[in-house]
Amino acid sequence: MRRKIITGNWKMNGTIAGTEALIKELLAGDFNPERTMVVVCPPFTSLYVAAKLLETSPIALGAQDMSQHQSGAYTGEVATDMLLTVGVSYVILGHSERRQYHAEDDRLVNAKAKAALSAGLTPIICVGETLEQREAGQTEQVVGQQVDGTLAGLSADLIAKSVLAYEPVWAIGTGKTATPEMAQAVHKFIRQEVAEADAAAAETLPILYGGSVKPGNARGLLIQPDIDGALVGGASLKAADFVAIINAV
Ligand code: PGA
């Protein structure tokens, strides 16, 4: 059985003081870490302090992006080594906001995934269609291309060490969630697509759902057979809501 993973994507929210307060509230929350892997992804500037606070807790730390390069003249970028030294073990890659506002494409996300995996970080690779694409009946075509493109050239071993996140762009931050059936259908399709590369890796690969996950809709999504967890934006900024989502597993 695949272990469930609940990840909080805090996006560009919170100073160091805000991170400290939110993590302290989370640590005081009542949830069973053995059943669920919990990951929080604060902004870069808060990672160090978050790592210190999480040191003795089962909650893992993630970053929201990274560079595909190891070091050098890449102004504004953050490399895998820098993330590792502050205690990061997961990294979100190819989030739709990176694709939309920073022109990231599958080729770049693929290069980042390779760099993350070779450094020992677990990439959480995001895919998902826009509303126009869904309405034009292109969901499988778009998501299939993103899956193939972002996983291109990865061995079965490396695919098995990755995490995918299906985040329909139209559901992110909008309050509109895919119904559990809609999400399950795409998750199943993604697993089949990965199985074409390697059936065993597809079976173990966690596929998270993201897009307006809230305490009220989490359970319906998380009981679907191919939904292995959630990537939570807005609701992860409220400790009580995030803990309720963890406990929905
Ligand atoms: P949301 O964001 O939960 O606020 O919709 C999800 C995400 O962008 O990862």
Short mmCIF file of C-alpha atoms and ligand atoms in Angstrom, two decimals:
data_model
loop_
_atom_site.label_atom_id
_atom_site.label_comp_id
_atom_site.label_asym_id
_atom_site.label_seq_id
_atom_site.Cartn_x
_atom_site.Cartn_y
_atom_site.Cartn_z
CA MET A 1 0.00 0.00 0.00
CA ARG A 2 1.21 3.48 -0.81
CA ARG A 3 1.64 5.69 2.25
CA LYS A 4 -0.34 8.93 2.05
CA ILE A 5 1.55 12.21 1.80
CA ILE A 6 0.02 15.53 2.83
CA THR A 7 2.08 18.51 1.69
CA GLY A 8 1.56 22.15 2.57
CA ASN A 9 2.61 24.64 -0.09
CA TRP A 10 2.85 27.95 1.73
CA LYS A 11 3.72 29.83 -1.46
CA MET A 12 4.96 33.43 -0.93
CA ASN A 13 3.42 33.79 2.51
CA GLY A 14 4.99 34.49 5.84
CA THR A 15 8.09 36.06 7.30
CA ILE A 16 10.32 34.12 9.69
CA ALA A 17 8.04 35.07 12.59
CA GLY A 18 5.00 33.83 10.69
CA THR A 19 6.71 30.54 9.89
CA GLU A 20 7.66 30.06 13.54
CA ALA A 21 4.10 30.67 14.68
CA LEU A 22 2.56 28.35 12.09
CA ILE A 23 5.00 25.52 12.75
CA LYS A 24 4.49 25.78 16.50
CA GLU A 25 0.73 25.53 15.98
CA LEU A 26 1.21 22.54 13.69
CA LEU A 27 3.47 20.78 16.16
CA ALA A 28 0.82 21.23 18.82
CA GLY A 29 -1.76 19.63 16.50
CA ASP A 30 -3.06 16.16 17.08
CA PHE A 31 -2.29 13.79 14.20
CA ASN A 32 -0.74 10.40 13.67
CA PRO A 33 2.54 10.77 11.76
CA GLU A 34 2.92 7.03 11.30
CA ARG A 35 -0.06 6.84 9.00
CA THR A 36 0.71 9.92 6.97
CA MET A 37 3.87 11.60 5.72
CA VAL A 38 3.54 15.31 6.36
CA VAL A 39 5.65 17.82 4.43
CA VAL A 40 5.64 21.61 4.72
CA CYS A 41 7.10 23.93 2.10
CA PRO A 42 7.71 27.45 3.47
CA PRO A 43 9.39 30.22 1.44
CA PHE A 44 13.18 29.95 1.02
CA THR A 45 13.89 32.61 3.64
CA SER A 46 12.07 30.57 6.28
CA LEU A 47 13.60 27.17 5.53
CA TYR A 48 16.45 27.41 8.00
CA VAL A 49 14.31 28.38 10.93
CA ALA A 50 11.65 25.83 9.91
CA ALA A 51 14.30 23.08 9.86
CA LYS A 52 15.40 23.97 13.39
CA LEU A 53 11.83 23.81 14.67
CA LEU A 54 11.09 20.54 12.87
CA GLU A 55 14.38 18.85 13.80
CA THR A 56 12.90 16.38 16.25
CA SER A 57 9.48 16.09 14.62
CA PRO A 58 8.32 13.63 11.95
CA ILE A 59 7.27 16.52 9.68
CA ALA A 60 9.54 16.80 6.63
CA LEU A 61 10.66 20.02 5.02
CA GLY A 62 10.24 20.91 1.36
CA ALA A 63 11.18 23.82 -0.90
CA GLN A 64 8.88 25.32 -3.51
CA ASP A 65 11.37 25.33 -6.38
CA MET A 66 15.10 24.99 -7.12
CA SER A 67 17.61 25.51 -9.88
CA GLN A 68 18.67 22.76 -12.25
CA HIS A 69 22.23 24.12 -11.99
CA GLN A 70 24.66 23.25 -9.20
CA SER A 71 26.24 26.65 -8.65
CA GLY A 72 27.47 29.71 -10.47
CA ALA A 73 26.19 32.84 -12.16
CA TYR A 74 22.44 32.27 -11.84
CA THR A 75 21.19 35.33 -10.01
CA GLY A 76 18.25 34.68 -7.75
CA GLU A 77 18.44 30.90 -8.00
CA VAL A 78 18.82 28.31 -5.24
CA ALA A 79 20.78 25.08 -5.74
CA THR A 80 20.21 21.57 -4.40
CA ASP A 81 23.24 21.76 -2.07
CA MET A 82 21.86 24.89 -0.47
CA LEU A 83 18.55 23.15 0.16
CA LEU A 84 20.24 20.07 1.56
CA THR A 85 22.32 22.09 4.01
CA VAL A 86 19.18 23.63 5.53
CA GLY A 87 17.52 20.25 5.96
CA VAL A 88 15.20 20.14 2.95
CA SER A 89 14.25 16.70 1.63
CA TYR A 90 11.38 17.45 -0.78
CA VAL A 91 11.05 20.02 -3.55
CA ILE A 92 7.96 21.10 -5.51
CA LEU A 93 8.78 21.35 -9.21
CA GLY A 94 6.78 22.68 -12.15
CA HIS A 95 3.98 24.18 -10.07
CA SER A 96 1.46 25.81 -12.40
CA GLU A 97 2.35 29.22 -10.95
CA ARG A 98 5.98 28.63 -12.00
CA ARG A 99 4.79 27.48 -15.43
CA GLN A 100 2.44 30.46 -15.79
CA TYR A 101 4.49 33.34 -14.35
CA HIS A 102 8.02 32.10 -15.02
CA ALA A 103 7.52 30.29 -18.32
CA GLU A 104 8.72 26.95 -16.95
CA ASP A 105 8.13 24.10 -19.37
CA ASP A 106 8.36 20.33 -19.16
CA ARG A 107 11.93 20.28 -20.40
CA LEU A 108 13.08 22.59 -17.61
CA VAL A 109 11.04 20.73 -14.99
CA ASN A 110 12.60 17.49 -16.23
CA ALA A 111 16.11 18.97 -15.83
CA LYS A 112 15.23 20.12 -12.33
CA ALA A 113 13.78 16.69 -11.44
CA LYS A 114 17.01 15.02 -12.58
CA ALA A 115 19.11 17.45 -10.52
CA ALA A 116 16.88 16.96 -7.46
CA LEU A 117 17.01 13.16 -7.67
CA SER A 118 20.73 13.03 -8.18
CA ALA A 119 21.16 15.20 -5.07
CA GLY A 120 18.89 12.88 -3.06
CA LEU A 121 15.91 15.24 -2.89
CA THR A 122 12.40 13.94 -3.57
CA PRO A 123 10.78 15.97 -6.35
CA ILE A 124 7.04 16.64 -6.20
CA ILE A 125 6.39 17.16 -9.90
CA CYS A 126 3.20 19.09 -10.72
CA VAL A 127 1.02 18.58 -13.78
CA GLY A 128 -2.46 19.80 -14.64
CA GLU A 129 -4.65 21.26 -17.34
CA THR A 130 -6.20 24.74 -17.63
CA LEU A 131 -9.95 25.29 -17.78
CA GLU A 132 -9.80 25.92 -21.54
CA GLN A 133 -7.94 22.67 -22.07
CA ARG A 134 -10.44 20.72 -19.95
CA GLU A 135 -13.40 22.27 -21.75
CA ALA A 136 -11.80 21.44 -25.10
CA GLY A 137 -11.56 17.79 -23.99
CA GLN A 138 -7.75 17.92 -23.92
CA THR A 139 -7.13 16.96 -20.28
CA GLU A 140 -5.55 13.56 -20.96
CA GLN A 141 -3.54 14.82 -23.89
CA VAL A 142 -2.12 17.76 -21.89
CA VAL A 143 -1.50 15.85 -18.67
CA GLY A 144 -0.08 12.86 -20.56
CA GLN A 145 2.42 15.12 -22.33
CA GLN A 146 3.41 16.77 -19.04
CA VAL A 147 3.93 13.39 -17.37
CA ASP A 148 6.00 12.05 -20.27
CA GLY A 149 7.97 15.28 -20.61
CA THR A 150 8.79 15.80 -16.95
CA LEU A 151 9.75 12.15 -16.35
CA ALA A 152 11.67 11.77 -19.64
CA GLY A 153 14.92 9.86 -19.30
CA LEU A 154 14.39 8.89 -15.65
CA SER A 155 15.10 5.24 -14.82
CA ALA A 156 12.37 3.17 -13.18
CA ASP A 157 14.31 3.47 -9.91
CA LEU A 158 14.27 7.25 -10.07
CA ILE A 159 10.59 7.39 -11.07
CA ALA A 160 9.85 5.27 -8.01
CA LYS A 161 11.67 7.86 -5.86
CA SER A 162 9.55 10.72 -7.19
CA VAL A 163 6.14 12.08 -6.33
CA LEU A 164 3.65 13.47 -8.85
CA ALA A 165 0.94 16.01 -8.09
CA TYR A 166 -2.11 16.44 -10.28
CA GLU A 167 -3.27 20.02 -9.89
CA PRO A 168 -5.94 21.15 -12.34
CA VAL A 169 -5.02 24.82 -12.86
CA TRP A 170 -8.67 25.87 -12.71
CA ALA A 171 -8.96 24.44 -9.18
CA ILE A 172 -5.93 26.19 -7.66
CA GLY A 173 -6.84 28.95 -5.25
CA THR A 174 -10.30 29.27 -6.83
CA GLY A 175 -12.38 27.31 -4.34
CA LYS A 176 -13.38 25.00 -7.22
CA THR A 177 -12.25 21.44 -6.55
CA ALA A 178 -12.34 18.61 -9.02
CA THR A 179 -14.93 16.13 -7.80
CA PRO A 180 -13.37 12.98 -6.34
CA GLU A 181 -14.49 11.09 -9.47
CA MET A 182 -12.96 13.65 -11.84
CA ALA A 183 -9.70 13.63 -9.90
CA GLN A 184 -9.61 9.83 -9.62
CA ALA A 185 -10.10 9.49 -13.39
CA VAL A 186 -7.07 11.67 -14.11
CA HIS A 187 -4.96 10.02 -11.39
CA LYS A 188 -5.74 6.61 -12.86
CA PHE A 189 -4.82 7.90 -16.30
CA ILE A 190 -1.51 9.28 -14.95
CA ARG A 191 -0.66 5.94 -13.35
CA GLN A 192 -1.38 4.16 -16.63
CA GLU A 193 0.81 6.64 -18.48
CA VAL A 194 3.69 6.01 -16.03
CA ALA A 195 3.08 2.26 -16.28
CA GLU A 196 3.95 2.45 -19.97
CA ALA A 197 7.46 3.40 -18.85
CA ASP A 198 7.55 0.99 -15.91
CA ALA A 199 4.64 -0.87 -14.34
CA ALA A 200 6.29 -1.50 -10.96
CA ALA A 201 7.34 2.15 -10.58
CA ALA A 202 3.80 3.26 -11.48
CA GLU A 203 2.41 1.06 -8.74
CA THR A 204 4.60 2.59 -6.01
CA LEU A 205 4.57 6.20 -7.28
CA PRO A 206 2.56 8.51 -4.99
CA ILE A 207 0.23 10.80 -6.96
CA LEU A 208 -1.09 13.73 -4.90
CA TYR A 209 -4.13 15.84 -5.72
CA GLY A 210 -3.97 19.62 -5.40
CA GLY A 211 -6.45 22.42 -5.97
CA SER A 212 -8.66 23.91 -3.24
CA VAL A 213 -8.29 20.93 -0.90
CA LYS A 214 -10.06 21.80 2.35
CA PRO A 215 -11.06 19.90 5.50
CA GLY A 216 -14.55 19.46 4.04
CA ASN A 217 -13.53 17.83 0.75
CA ALA A 218 -10.28 16.07 1.70
CA ARG A 219 -11.75 12.76 2.74
CA GLY A 220 -13.78 12.23 -0.43
CA LEU A 221 -10.61 12.81 -2.47
CA LEU A 222 -8.26 10.80 -0.27
CA ILE A 223 -10.36 7.63 -0.32
CA GLN A 224 -9.99 7.35 -4.10
CA PRO A 225 -7.76 4.40 -5.01
CA ASP A 226 -5.25 6.41 -7.07
CA ILE A 227 -5.13 9.55 -4.90
CA ASP A 228 -2.19 9.14 -2.55
CA GLY A 229 -2.32 12.43 -0.73
CA ALA A 230 -2.79 16.14 -1.20
CA LEU A 231 -0.80 19.22 -2.12
CA VAL A 232 -2.52 21.93 -0.12
CA GLY A 233 -2.09 25.67 -0.69
CA GLY A 234 -4.46 28.07 1.06
CA ALA A 235 -5.71 25.65 3.70
CA SER A 236 -2.15 24.76 4.74
CA LEU A 237 -1.71 28.30 6.09
CA LYS A 238 -4.24 27.57 8.83
CA ALA A 239 -2.85 24.98 11.22
CA ALA A 240 -6.29 23.71 12.27
CA ASP A 241 -7.38 23.18 8.65
CA PHE A 242 -4.11 21.52 7.69
CA VAL A 243 -4.29 19.17 10.68
CA ALA A 244 -7.91 18.36 9.78
CA ILE A 245 -6.78 17.45 6.25
CA ILE A 246 -4.00 15.24 7.65
CA ASN A 247 -6.57 13.55 9.86
CA ALA A 248 -8.88 13.00 6.89
CA VAL A 249 -6.47 10.31 5.68
P1 PGA B 1 -4.82 25.77 -3.18
O1 PGA B 1 -3.37 25.61 -3.83
O2 PGA B 1 -4.98 24.64 -2.21
O3 PGA B 1 -4.81 27.11 -2.54
O4 PGA B 1 -5.81 25.67 -4.31
C1 PGA B 1 -2.85 24.35 -4.18
C2 PGA B 1 -1.48 24.52 -4.82
O5 PGA B 1 -1.29 25.48 -5.55
O6 PGA B 1 -0.56 23.71 -4.60
#
